[in-house]
Amino acid sequence: MTSLIELTAVSKTFGSGADAVHAFGPVDLAIEDGEFISFLGPSGCGKSTLMLMIAGLLEVSEGDIRLAGQTVAGPRTDIGIMFQDNTLVPWRTVQGNIELQLEMRGMPVSKHGARIDMLLDSVHLKDFAERHPYELSGGMQQRAAFCQAMVHDPKTMLLDEPLGKLDAMTRESIRKDLQALWMQQRPTVVFVTHSIEEAVQLSSRVAVITPRPGRIEEVIPIDLPFPRDLDVKNSSEFARYVRDIQEIFRGYGVI
Amino acid sequence: MAMASSDRPGLFERTGAWVQRSWMFIAFFVGFFLFWEWSVELFDIPRYILTPPSLIVAKGWADIDRLIYYTYVTGLETVIGYVVALLVGLPLGLAISFSSILRRTIYPFFVCIEMVPKIAFAPLFISWLGFGLLPKVIIVFLVCFFPVVLNAILAFNSLSEELTRFCRSTGAGAWTTFFKIRLPAAMPQCFVGFKYAAINATVGAAIAEFIGSDEGLGFYIQIVTGNMRPDLAFAGIFFLTLLGLALFGCVTLAERLLIPWHISVRRSRP
């Protein structure tokens, strides 16, 4: 059986000649259909670069990425992406921003009314559909950005530190919703984060990425029951996963 | 906006609130003109040097027909020059920002020309084209054109990396991307150029008239100053200011209507 996403000896170098910066790789990784995998690493390790390469938005310097059996050679339109800074445009409302994704793809907005309502409901933004992004808190903006990234119903989701700029309580609340959504629909999720706790809480596997040039040090399956609520998070098994990963980063002098 | 029209305060309340917020400014403004009025008497300044505001109003009113006609003349030069600068500058800025050849040829040329004080060309245009409307329109055009073009280039080249990637990830074509993302995203920076040009437009018209004309507010100010009539010169300056404010006001109004979502517009709301 082939995996949904296959990375073979992928590496990325920025620039060329004497000024070339070896940013990432080489890495090999197979991501299975329906799993939730986190790329966990310190800032600047190249985890976002890797995600952008999977999306076809950055070219690989060497190696090969295959998504659903096809080599990624340009931007892939069959996935949903949330970028580090959200892509909500200020001239549209929340509803309008979600519709923007459909309009850009030439998909009929009228046929997706129910899906938009469902998404807004699932992230508790139903009453804010007609607000503009600047009228929302940071957490609400990220929830809206999530709906925008998912409205075309992609089976694969790439999330680049979507909670990075939020406060701890908001992060906790959005993690819970994200996990519920993943459990219900089982898309394949690639989640980029620098929070160990977040990676352990959300993921079925965590790919631990070393400081630059980034390599995958270890892929750790997280064998804890879903949903991972506060009880699971307070368990000794959870703490052990977190500690093991901390040890890896301590070995690299990151923490 | 969520605010219903019925909760909006009435004109009276709004004026009251404005007075409350700005009373220091109003007091200073009134004080400035009172000081001017009295200091002319107090320091015994000859009337052919400086006239008190009350006299400017009285004498200006007596010459109102000429002032209004000249405002129309200068206004026509200003508006034609400004509108043509917009109509040429915006598409050209757009073309330069999307064409690497234009960006390497015309763009550096424009940046060089921007360093030249355009007003310095005014006597040449008058000598080439005479006293009529055309040389003034060209000078207003020159003064307005560069801020419009250069800001448009900046505007269309500064889409965020994130939004660029978003557009690519949707597979949208160039036209869809342009009309749904690039154009609206560029509007705020374009308006920076439009507003700057609007401020400069009346300056260009007035100076062009100083150099060679037989009508218009610039012509009027020069002639009455030569006749030792500062009262009428100030009246002319007042109408020139009104003209500039009207143009700037129209551009600001257009900005509010076209990009009400932008922060520079939002901030100025009550």
GROMACS .gro file of N, CA, C and O in nm, chain B residues 79-181:
model
  412
  334VAL      N    1  -0.859   7.039  -1.236
  334VAL     CA    2  -0.934   6.912  -1.244
  334VAL      C    3  -0.895   6.834  -1.370
  334VAL      O    4  -0.871   6.713  -1.363
  335ILE      N    5  -0.881   6.904  -1.484
  335ILE     CA    6  -0.843   6.831  -1.607
  335ILE      C    7  -0.705   6.768  -1.589
  335ILE      O    8  -0.685   6.649  -1.614
  336GLY      N    9  -0.609   6.849  -1.541
  336GLY     CA   10  -0.473   6.797  -1.523
  336GLY      C   11  -0.471   6.680  -1.427
  336GLY      O   12  -0.405   6.578  -1.451
  337TYR      N   13  -0.548   6.692  -1.319
  337TYR     CA   14  -0.551   6.587  -1.216
  337TYR      C   15  -0.613   6.460  -1.270
  337TYR      O   16  -0.559   6.350  -1.254
  338VAL      N   17  -0.728   6.474  -1.335
  338VAL     CA   18  -0.799   6.355  -1.384
  338VAL      C   19  -0.717   6.284  -1.492
  338VAL      O   20  -0.706   6.161  -1.491
  339VAL      N   21  -0.653   6.363  -1.581
  339VAL     CA   22  -0.571   6.299  -1.684
  339VAL      C   23  -0.452   6.226  -1.618
  339VAL      O   24  -0.417   6.115  -1.658
  340ALA      N   25  -0.394   6.289  -1.515
  340ALA     CA   26  -0.282   6.224  -1.444
  340ALA      C   27  -0.326   6.090  -1.386
  340ALA      O   28  -0.254   5.991  -1.390
  341LEU      N   29  -0.448   6.086  -1.332
  341LEU     CA   30  -0.502   5.961  -1.277
  341LEU      C   31  -0.527   5.859  -1.387
  341LEU      O   32  -0.490   5.741  -1.374
  342LEU      N   33  -0.590   5.905  -1.495
  342LEU     CA   34  -0.628   5.813  -1.602
  342LEU      C   35  -0.505   5.754  -1.672
  342LEU      O   36  -0.508   5.641  -1.719
  343VAL      N   37  -0.398   5.833  -1.680
  343VAL     CA   38  -0.276   5.782  -1.744
  343VAL      C   39  -0.189   5.710  -1.640
  343VAL      O   40  -0.135   5.603  -1.666
  344GLY      N   41  -0.178   5.770  -1.522
  344GLY     CA   42  -0.084   5.721  -1.422
  344GLY      C   43  -0.119   5.585  -1.365
  344GLY      O   44  -0.032   5.501  -1.347
  345LEU      N   45  -0.248   5.565  -1.339
  345LEU     CA   46  -0.288   5.439  -1.275
  345LEU      C   47  -0.264   5.318  -1.367
  345LEU      O   48  -0.197   5.223  -1.326
  346PRO      N   49  -0.313   5.321  -1.492
  346PRO     CA   50  -0.286   5.207  -1.580
  346PRO      C   51  -0.136   5.189  -1.608
  346PRO      O   52  -0.088   5.076  -1.614
  347LEU      N   53  -0.064   5.301  -1.620
  347LEU     CA   54   0.079   5.290  -1.647
  347LEU      C   55   0.151   5.228  -1.527
  347LEU      O   56   0.238   5.141  -1.543
  348GLY      N   57   0.115   5.271  -1.406
  348GLY     CA   58   0.174   5.213  -1.287
  348GLY      C   59   0.146   5.064  -1.280
  348GLY      O   60   0.233   4.983  -1.246
  349LEU      N   61   0.024   5.028  -1.316
  349LEU     CA   62  -0.016   4.887  -1.319
  349LEU      C   63   0.070   4.810  -1.419
  349LEU      O   64   0.124   4.704  -1.389
  350ALA      N   65   0.085   4.868  -1.539
  350ALA     CA   66   0.164   4.801  -1.644
  350ALA      C   67   0.309   4.784  -1.600
  350ALA      O   68   0.367   4.676  -1.617
  351ILE      N   69   0.365   4.890  -1.539
  351ILE     CA   70   0.505   4.882  -1.497
  351ILE      C   71   0.523   4.775  -1.390
  351ILE      O   72   0.619   4.698  -1.392
  352SER      N   73   0.425   4.766  -1.297
  352SER     CA   74   0.444   4.670  -1.188
  352SER      C   75   0.430   4.525  -1.236
  352SER      O   76   0.478   4.434  -1.171
  353PHE      N   77   0.367   4.505  -1.354
  353PHE     CA   78   0.351   4.368  -1.401
  353PHE      C   79   0.449   4.332  -1.513
  353PHE      O   80   0.458   4.217  -1.552
  354SER      N   81   0.520   4.432  -1.568
  354SER     CA   82   0.610   4.403  -1.679
  354SER      C   83   0.754   4.424  -1.638
  354SER      O   84   0.793   4.534  -1.598
  355SER      N   85   0.834   4.318  -1.648
  355SER     CA   86   0.973   4.331  -1.604
  355SER      C   87   1.051   4.422  -1.699
  355SER      O   88   1.145   4.488  -1.657
  356ILE      N   89   1.010   4.428  -1.826
  356ILE     CA   90   1.081   4.517  -1.920
  356ILE      C   91   1.055   4.663  -1.883
  356ILE      O   92   1.148   4.743  -1.869
  357LEU      N   93   0.927   4.697  -1.861
  357LEU     CA   94   0.895   4.835  -1.822
  357LEU      C   95   0.960   4.870  -1.689
  357LEU      O   96   1.002   4.983  -1.667
  358ARG      N   97   0.967   4.771  -1.600
  358ARG     CA   98   1.025   4.798  -1.468
  358ARG      C   99   1.173   4.832  -1.479
  358ARG      O  100   1.229   4.900  -1.395
  359ARG      N  101   1.238   4.780  -1.583
  359ARG     CA  102   1.381   4.808  -1.598
  359ARG      C  103   1.408   4.928  -1.689
  359ARG      O  104   1.522   4.971  -1.700
  360THR      N  105   1.305   4.978  -1.757
  360THR     CA  106   1.328   5.091  -1.847
  360THR      C  107   1.258   5.217  -1.798
  360THR      O  108   1.323   5.310  -1.751
  361ILE      N  109   1.126   5.217  -1.803
  361ILE     CA  110   1.051   5.338  -1.768
  361ILE      C  111   1.061   5.370  -1.619
  361ILE      O  112   1.074   5.485  -1.580
  362TYR      N  113   1.057   5.265  -1.536
  362TYR     CA  114   1.051   5.289  -1.392
  362TYR      C  115   1.171   5.368  -1.339
  362TYR      O  116   1.153   5.472  -1.275
  363PRO      N  117   1.297   5.324  -1.368
  363PRO     CA  118   1.410   5.406  -1.320
  363PRO      C  119   1.411   5.546  -1.382
  363PRO      O  120   1.451   5.642  -1.315
  364PHE      N  121   1.363   5.556  -1.505
  364PHE     CA  122   1.353   5.687  -1.570
  364PHE      C  123   1.259   5.778  -1.490
  364PHE      O  124   1.290   5.893  -1.462
  365PHE      N  125   1.143   5.722  -1.452
  365PHE     CA  126   1.047   5.799  -1.373
  365PHE      C  127   1.104   5.838  -1.237
  365PHE      O  128   1.081   5.949  -1.188
  366VAL      N  129   1.178   5.747  -1.177
  366VAL     CA  130   1.237   5.779  -1.047
  366VAL      C  131   1.334   5.896  -1.061
  366VAL      O  132   1.338   5.985  -0.977
  367CYS      N  133   1.411   5.898  -1.171
  367CYS     CA  134   1.502   6.010  -1.196
  367CYS      C  135   1.422   6.140  -1.215
  367CYS      O  136   1.455   6.243  -1.156
  368ILE      N  137   1.319   6.134  -1.300
  368ILE     CA  138   1.239   6.254  -1.329
  368ILE      C  139   1.175   6.307  -1.201
  368ILE      O  140   1.160   6.428  -1.182
  369GLU      N  141   1.136   6.214  -1.113
  369GLU     CA  142   1.072   6.253  -0.987
  369GLU      C  143   1.164   6.347  -0.907
  369GLU      O  144   1.118   6.430  -0.830
  370MET      N  145   1.296   6.332  -0.926
  370MET     CA  146   1.391   6.417  -0.854
  370MET      C  147   1.390   6.560  -0.909
  370MET      O  148   1.432   6.653  -0.842
  371VAL      N  149   1.346   6.576  -1.034
  371VAL     CA  150   1.346   6.709  -1.096
  371VAL      C  151   1.224   6.787  -1.046
  371VAL      O  152   1.114   6.733  -1.047
  372PRO      N  153   1.241   6.911  -1.003
  372PRO     CA  154   1.122   6.990  -0.966
  372PRO      C  155   1.042   7.021  -1.093
  372PRO      O  156   1.091   7.093  -1.181
  373LYS      N  157   0.923   6.962  -1.102
  373LYS     CA  158   0.845   6.973  -1.226
  373LYS      C  159   0.807   7.116  -1.259
  373LYS      O  160   0.792   7.155  -1.374
  374ILE      N  161   0.791   7.196  -1.151
  374ILE     CA  162   0.752   7.335  -1.168
  374ILE      C  163   0.855   7.410  -1.254
  374ILE      O  164   0.821   7.504  -1.326
  375ALA      N  165   0.980   7.365  -1.250
  375ALA     CA  166   1.086   7.431  -1.326
  375ALA      C  167   1.061   7.424  -1.476
  375ALA      O  168   1.115   7.503  -1.553
  376PHE      N  169   0.977   7.330  -1.519
  376PHE     CA  170   0.944   7.319  -1.661
  376PHE      C  171   0.840   7.423  -1.704
  376PHE      O  172   0.818   7.442  -1.824
  377ALA      N  173   0.773   7.484  -1.606
  377ALA     CA  174   0.658   7.568  -1.637
  377ALA      C  175   0.688   7.676  -1.741
  377ALA      O  176   0.615   7.688  -1.840
  378PRO      N  177   0.798   7.755  -1.724
  378PRO     CA  178   0.823   7.860  -1.824
  378PRO      C  179   0.841   7.803  -1.965
  378PRO      O  180   0.794   7.863  -2.063
  379LEU      N  181   0.904   7.685  -1.974
  379LEU     CA  182   0.923   7.623  -2.105
  379LEU      C  183   0.789   7.591  -2.171
  379LEU      O  184   0.768   7.622  -2.288
  380PHE      N  185   0.699   7.532  -2.094
  380PHE     CA  186   0.569   7.496  -2.151
  380PHE      C  187   0.491   7.618  -2.193
  380PHE      O  188   0.422   7.619  -2.295
  381ILE      N  189   0.503   7.726  -2.113
  381ILE     CA  190   0.433   7.849  -2.149
  381ILE      C  191   0.490   7.902  -2.281
  381ILE      O  192   0.416   7.943  -2.370
  382SER      N  193   0.625   7.897  -2.293
  382SER     CA  194   0.686   7.952  -2.416
  382SER      C  195   0.654   7.863  -2.536
  382SER      O  196   0.640   7.912  -2.648
  383TRP      N  197   0.640   7.732  -2.514
  383TRP     CA  198   0.608   7.644  -2.626
  383TRP      C  199   0.461   7.654  -2.666
  383TRP      O  200   0.427   7.647  -2.783
  384LEU      N  201   0.373   7.666  -2.565
  384LEU     CA  202   0.231   7.646  -2.592
  384LEU      C  203   0.145   7.770  -2.569
  384LEU      O  204   0.024   7.767  -2.587
  385GLY      N  205   0.206   7.879  -2.526
  385GLY     CA  206   0.130   8.003  -2.513
  385GLY      C  207   0.057   8.017  -2.380
  385GLY      O  208   0.083   7.943  -2.286
  386PHE      N  209  -0.038   8.112  -2.376
  386PHE     CA  210  -0.103   8.152  -2.252
  386PHE      C  211  -0.230   8.072  -2.220
  386PHE      O  212  -0.291   8.093  -2.117
  387GLY      N  213  -0.270   7.984  -2.307
  387GLY     CA  214  -0.401   7.920  -2.292
  387GLY      C  215  -0.411   7.816  -2.183
  387GLY      O  216  -0.328   7.809  -2.092
  388LEU      N  217  -0.514   7.734  -2.194
  388LEU     CA  218  -0.545   7.631  -2.094
  388LEU      C  219  -0.442   7.518  -2.095
  388LEU      O  220  -0.401   7.468  -1.990
  389LEU      N  221  -0.397   7.480  -2.216
  389LEU     CA  222  -0.316   7.360  -2.231
  389LEU      C  223  -0.188   7.358  -2.148
  389LEU      O  224  -0.163   7.260  -2.077
  390PRO      N  225  -0.103   7.464  -2.152
  390PRO     CA  226   0.021   7.456  -2.074
  390PRO      C  227  -0.006   7.440  -1.924
  390PRO      O  228   0.068   7.369  -1.855
  391LYS      N  229  -0.115   7.500  -1.873
  391LYS     CA  230  -0.147   7.485  -1.730
  391LYS      C  231  -0.188   7.342  -1.699
  391LYS      O  232  -0.147   7.285  -1.597
  392VAL      N  233  -0.270   7.287  -1.787
  392VAL     CA  234  -0.313   7.148  -1.767
  392VAL      C  235  -0.191   7.056  -1.765
  392VAL      O  236  -0.181   6.965  -1.682
  393ILE      N  237  -0.096   7.083  -1.856
  393ILE     CA  238   0.023   6.997  -1.863
  393ILE      C  239   0.104   7.007  -1.735
  393ILE      O  240   0.153   6.907  -1.682
  394ILE      N  241   0.116   7.128  -1.681
  394ILE     CA  242   0.195   7.144  -1.559
  394ILE      C  243   0.125   7.077  -1.440
  394ILE      O  244   0.189   7.009  -1.361
  395VAL      N  245  -0.006   7.095  -1.429
  395VAL     CA  246  -0.080   7.024  -1.323
  395VAL      C  247  -0.061   6.873  -1.341
  395VAL      O  248  -0.035   6.800  -1.245
  396PHE      N  249  -0.071   6.829  -1.465
  396PHE     CA  250  -0.053   6.687  -1.495
  396PHE      C  251   0.084   6.639  -1.446
  396PHE      O  252   0.095   6.537  -1.378
  397LEU      N  253   0.189   6.715  -1.479
  397LEU     CA  254   0.325   6.673  -1.441
  397LEU      C  255   0.340   6.663  -1.290
  397LEU      O  256   0.404   6.572  -1.237
  398VAL      N  257   0.280   6.760  -1.219
  398VAL     CA  258   0.292   6.763  -1.074
  398VAL      C  259   0.218   6.644  -1.012
  398VAL      O  260   0.261   6.588  -0.912
  399CYS      N  261   0.104   6.605  -1.072
  399CYS     CA  262   0.020   6.499  -1.015
  399CYS      C  263   0.061   6.359  -1.061
  399CYS      O  264   0.041   6.260  -0.990
  400PHE      N  265   0.115   6.352  -1.181
  400PHE     CA  266   0.138   6.223  -1.245
  400PHE      C  267   0.235   6.133  -1.166
  400PHE      O  268   0.208   6.016  -1.144
  401PHE      N  269   0.347   6.190  -1.121
  401PHE     CA  270   0.450   6.107  -1.060
  401PHE      C  271   0.407   6.044  -0.928
  401PHE      O  272   0.428   5.924  -0.908
  402PRO      N  273   0.347   6.121  -0.837
  402PRO     CA  274   0.299   6.053  -0.716
  402PRO      C  275   0.198   5.942  -0.746
  402PRO      O  276   0.199   5.838  -0.680
  403VAL      N  277   0.113   5.964  -0.848
  403VAL     CA  278   0.012   5.862  -0.881
  403VAL      C  279   0.082   5.735  -0.933
  403VAL      O  280   0.058   5.625  -0.886
  404VAL      N  281   0.172   5.754  -1.029
  404VAL     CA  282   0.241   5.638  -1.089
  404VAL      C  283   0.325   5.565  -0.986
  404VAL      O  284   0.315   5.442  -0.973
  405LEU      N  285   0.409   5.638  -0.913
  405LEU     CA  286   0.502   5.571  -0.823
  405LEU      C  287   0.429   5.498  -0.712
  405LEU      O  288   0.466   5.387  -0.674
  406ASN      N  289   0.321   5.558  -0.660
  406ASN     CA  290   0.244   5.488  -0.556
  406ASN      C  291   0.168   5.368  -0.612
  406ASN      O  292   0.151   5.268  -0.543
  407ALA      N  293   0.123   5.379  -0.737
  407ALA     CA  294   0.054   5.266  -0.798
  407ALA      C  295   0.150   5.149  -0.815
  407ALA      O  296   0.115   5.033  -0.789
  408ILE      N  297   0.273   5.177  -0.858
  408ILE     CA  298   0.372   5.070  -0.875
  408ILE      C  299   0.397   5.002  -0.740
  408ILE      O  300   0.394   4.879  -0.727
  409LEU      N  301   0.418   5.087  -0.638
  409LEU     CA  302   0.439   5.033  -0.503
  409LEU      C  303   0.319   4.949  -0.461
  409LEU      O  304   0.332   4.838  -0.408
  410ALA      N  305   0.199   5.001  -0.488
  410ALA     CA  306   0.076   4.933  -0.444
  410ALA      C  307   0.063   4.795  -0.508
  410ALA      O  308   0.035   4.697  -0.439
  411PHE      N  309   0.085   4.787  -0.638
  411PHE     CA  310   0.063   4.659  -0.705
  411PHE      C  311   0.178   4.562  -0.684
  411PHE      O  312   0.168   4.446  -0.720
  412ASN      N  313   0.289   4.610  -0.628
  412ASN     CA  314   0.401   4.519  -0.604
  412ASN      C  315   0.410   4.473  -0.461
  412ASN      O  316   0.501   4.400  -0.425
  413SER      N  317   0.316   4.517  -0.375
  413SER     CA  318   0.337   4.484  -0.235
  413SER      C  319   0.230   4.392  -0.177
  413SER      O  320   0.195   4.403  -0.061
  414LEU      N  321   0.181   4.299  -0.258
  414LEU     CA  322   0.089   4.197  -0.204
  414LEU      C  323   0.169   4.106  -0.111
  414LEU      O  324   0.280   4.067  -0.144
  415SER      N  325   0.111   4.074   0.005
  415SER     CA  326   0.185   3.994   0.103
  415SER      C  327   0.215   3.855   0.046
  415SER      O  328   0.142   3.803  -0.037
  416GLU      N  329   0.324   3.799   0.094
  416GLU     CA  330   0.366   3.666   0.050
  416GLU      C  331   0.255   3.565   0.078
  416GLU      O  332   0.226   3.477  -0.003
  417GLU      N  333   0.191   3.581   0.193
  417GLU     CA  334   0.085   3.489   0.234
  417GLU      C  335  -0.032   3.491   0.134
  417GLU      O  336  -0.078   3.387   0.091
  418LEU      N  337  -0.076   3.611   0.097
  418LEU     CA  338  -0.189   3.621   0.004
  418LEU      C  339  -0.149   3.572  -0.136
  418LEU      O  340  -0.230   3.512  -0.206
  419THR      N  341  -0.023   3.598  -0.174
  419THR     CA  342   0.025   3.547  -0.303
  419THR      C  343   0.016   3.395  -0.304
  419THR      O  344  -0.032   3.334  -0.399
  420ARG      N  345   0.059   3.334  -0.195
  420ARG     CA  346   0.055   3.188  -0.186
  420ARG      C  347  -0.089   3.138  -0.182
  420ARG      O  348  -0.121   3.035  -0.243
  421PHE      N  349  -0.173   3.211  -0.111
  421PHE     CA  350  -0.314   3.172  -0.107
  421PHE      C  351  -0.372   3.168  -0.248
  421PHE      O  352  -0.438   3.073  -0.287
  422CYS      N  353  -0.344   3.274  -0.326
  422CYS     CA  354  -0.396   3.280  -0.463
  422CYS      C  355  -0.346   3.161  -0.544
  422CYS      O  356  -0.423   3.097  -0.615
  423ARG      N  357  -0.217   3.130  -0.533
  423ARG     CA  358  -0.161   3.019  -0.610
  423ARG      C  359  -0.225   2.887  -0.566
  423ARG      O  360  -0.250   2.799  -0.649
  424SER      N  361  -0.251   2.873  -0.436
  424SER     CA  362  -0.304   2.746  -0.387
  424SER      C  363  -0.448   2.721  -0.433
  424SER      O  364  -0.495   2.608  -0.427
  425THR      N  365  -0.516   2.827  -0.478
  425THR     CA  366  -0.653   2.806  -0.525
  425THR      C  367  -0.655   2.771  -0.674
  425THR      O  368  -0.758   2.730  -0.725
  426GLY      N  369  -0.543   2.791  -0.742
  426GLY     CA  370  -0.539   2.764  -0.885
  426GLY      C  371  -0.612   2.870  -0.968
  426GLY      O  372  -0.639   2.849  -1.085
  427ALA      N  373  -0.644   2.984  -0.905
  427ALA     CA  374  -0.719   3.089  -0.976
  427ALA      C  375  -0.634   3.149  -1.089
  427ALA      O  376  -0.513   3.158  -1.078
  428GLY      N  377  -0.701   3.192  -1.195
  428GLY     CA  378  -0.632   3.254  -1.307
  428GLY      C  379  -0.590   3.397  -1.275
  428GLY      O  380  -0.627   3.452  -1.170
  429ALA      N  381  -0.514   3.456  -1.366
  429ALA     CA  382  -0.459   3.590  -1.344
  429ALA      C  383  -0.569   3.694  -1.327
  429ALA      O  384  -0.558   3.783  -1.242
  430TRP      N  385  -0.677   3.683  -1.406
  430TRP     CA  386  -0.783   3.784  -1.400
  430TRP      C  387  -0.858   3.777  -1.267
  430TRP      O  388  -0.882   3.878  -1.203
  431THR      N  389  -0.894   3.654  -1.229
  431THR     CA  390  -0.965   3.636  -1.102
  431THR      C  391  -0.880   3.689  -0.988
  431THR      O  392  -0.927   3.763  -0.901
  432THR      N  393  -0.752   3.651  -0.988
  432THR     CA  394  -0.661   3.695  -0.883
  432THR      C  395  -0.652   3.847  -0.880
  432THR      O  396  -0.654   3.909  -0.774
  433PHE      N  397  -0.647   3.907  -1.001
  433PHE     CA  398  -0.633   4.051  -1.007
  433PHE      C  399  -0.756   4.121  -0.948
  433PHE      O  400  -0.744   4.207  -0.861
  434PHE      N  401  -0.874   4.081  -0.995
  434PHE     CA  402  -0.994   4.154  -0.953
  434PHE      C  403  -1.038   4.122  -0.811
  434PHE      O  404  -1.094   4.207  -0.742
  435LYS      N  405  -1.012   4.000  -0.765
  435LYS     CA  406  -1.060   3.964  -0.632
  435LYS      C  407  -0.958   3.995  -0.523
  435LYS      O  408  -0.994   4.016  -0.407
  436ILE      N  409  -0.829   3.996  -0.558
  436ILE     CA  410  -0.727   4.017  -0.454
  436ILE      C  411  -0.637   4.137  -0.484
  436ILE      O  412  -0.630   4.231  -0.405
   0.00000   0.00000   0.00000
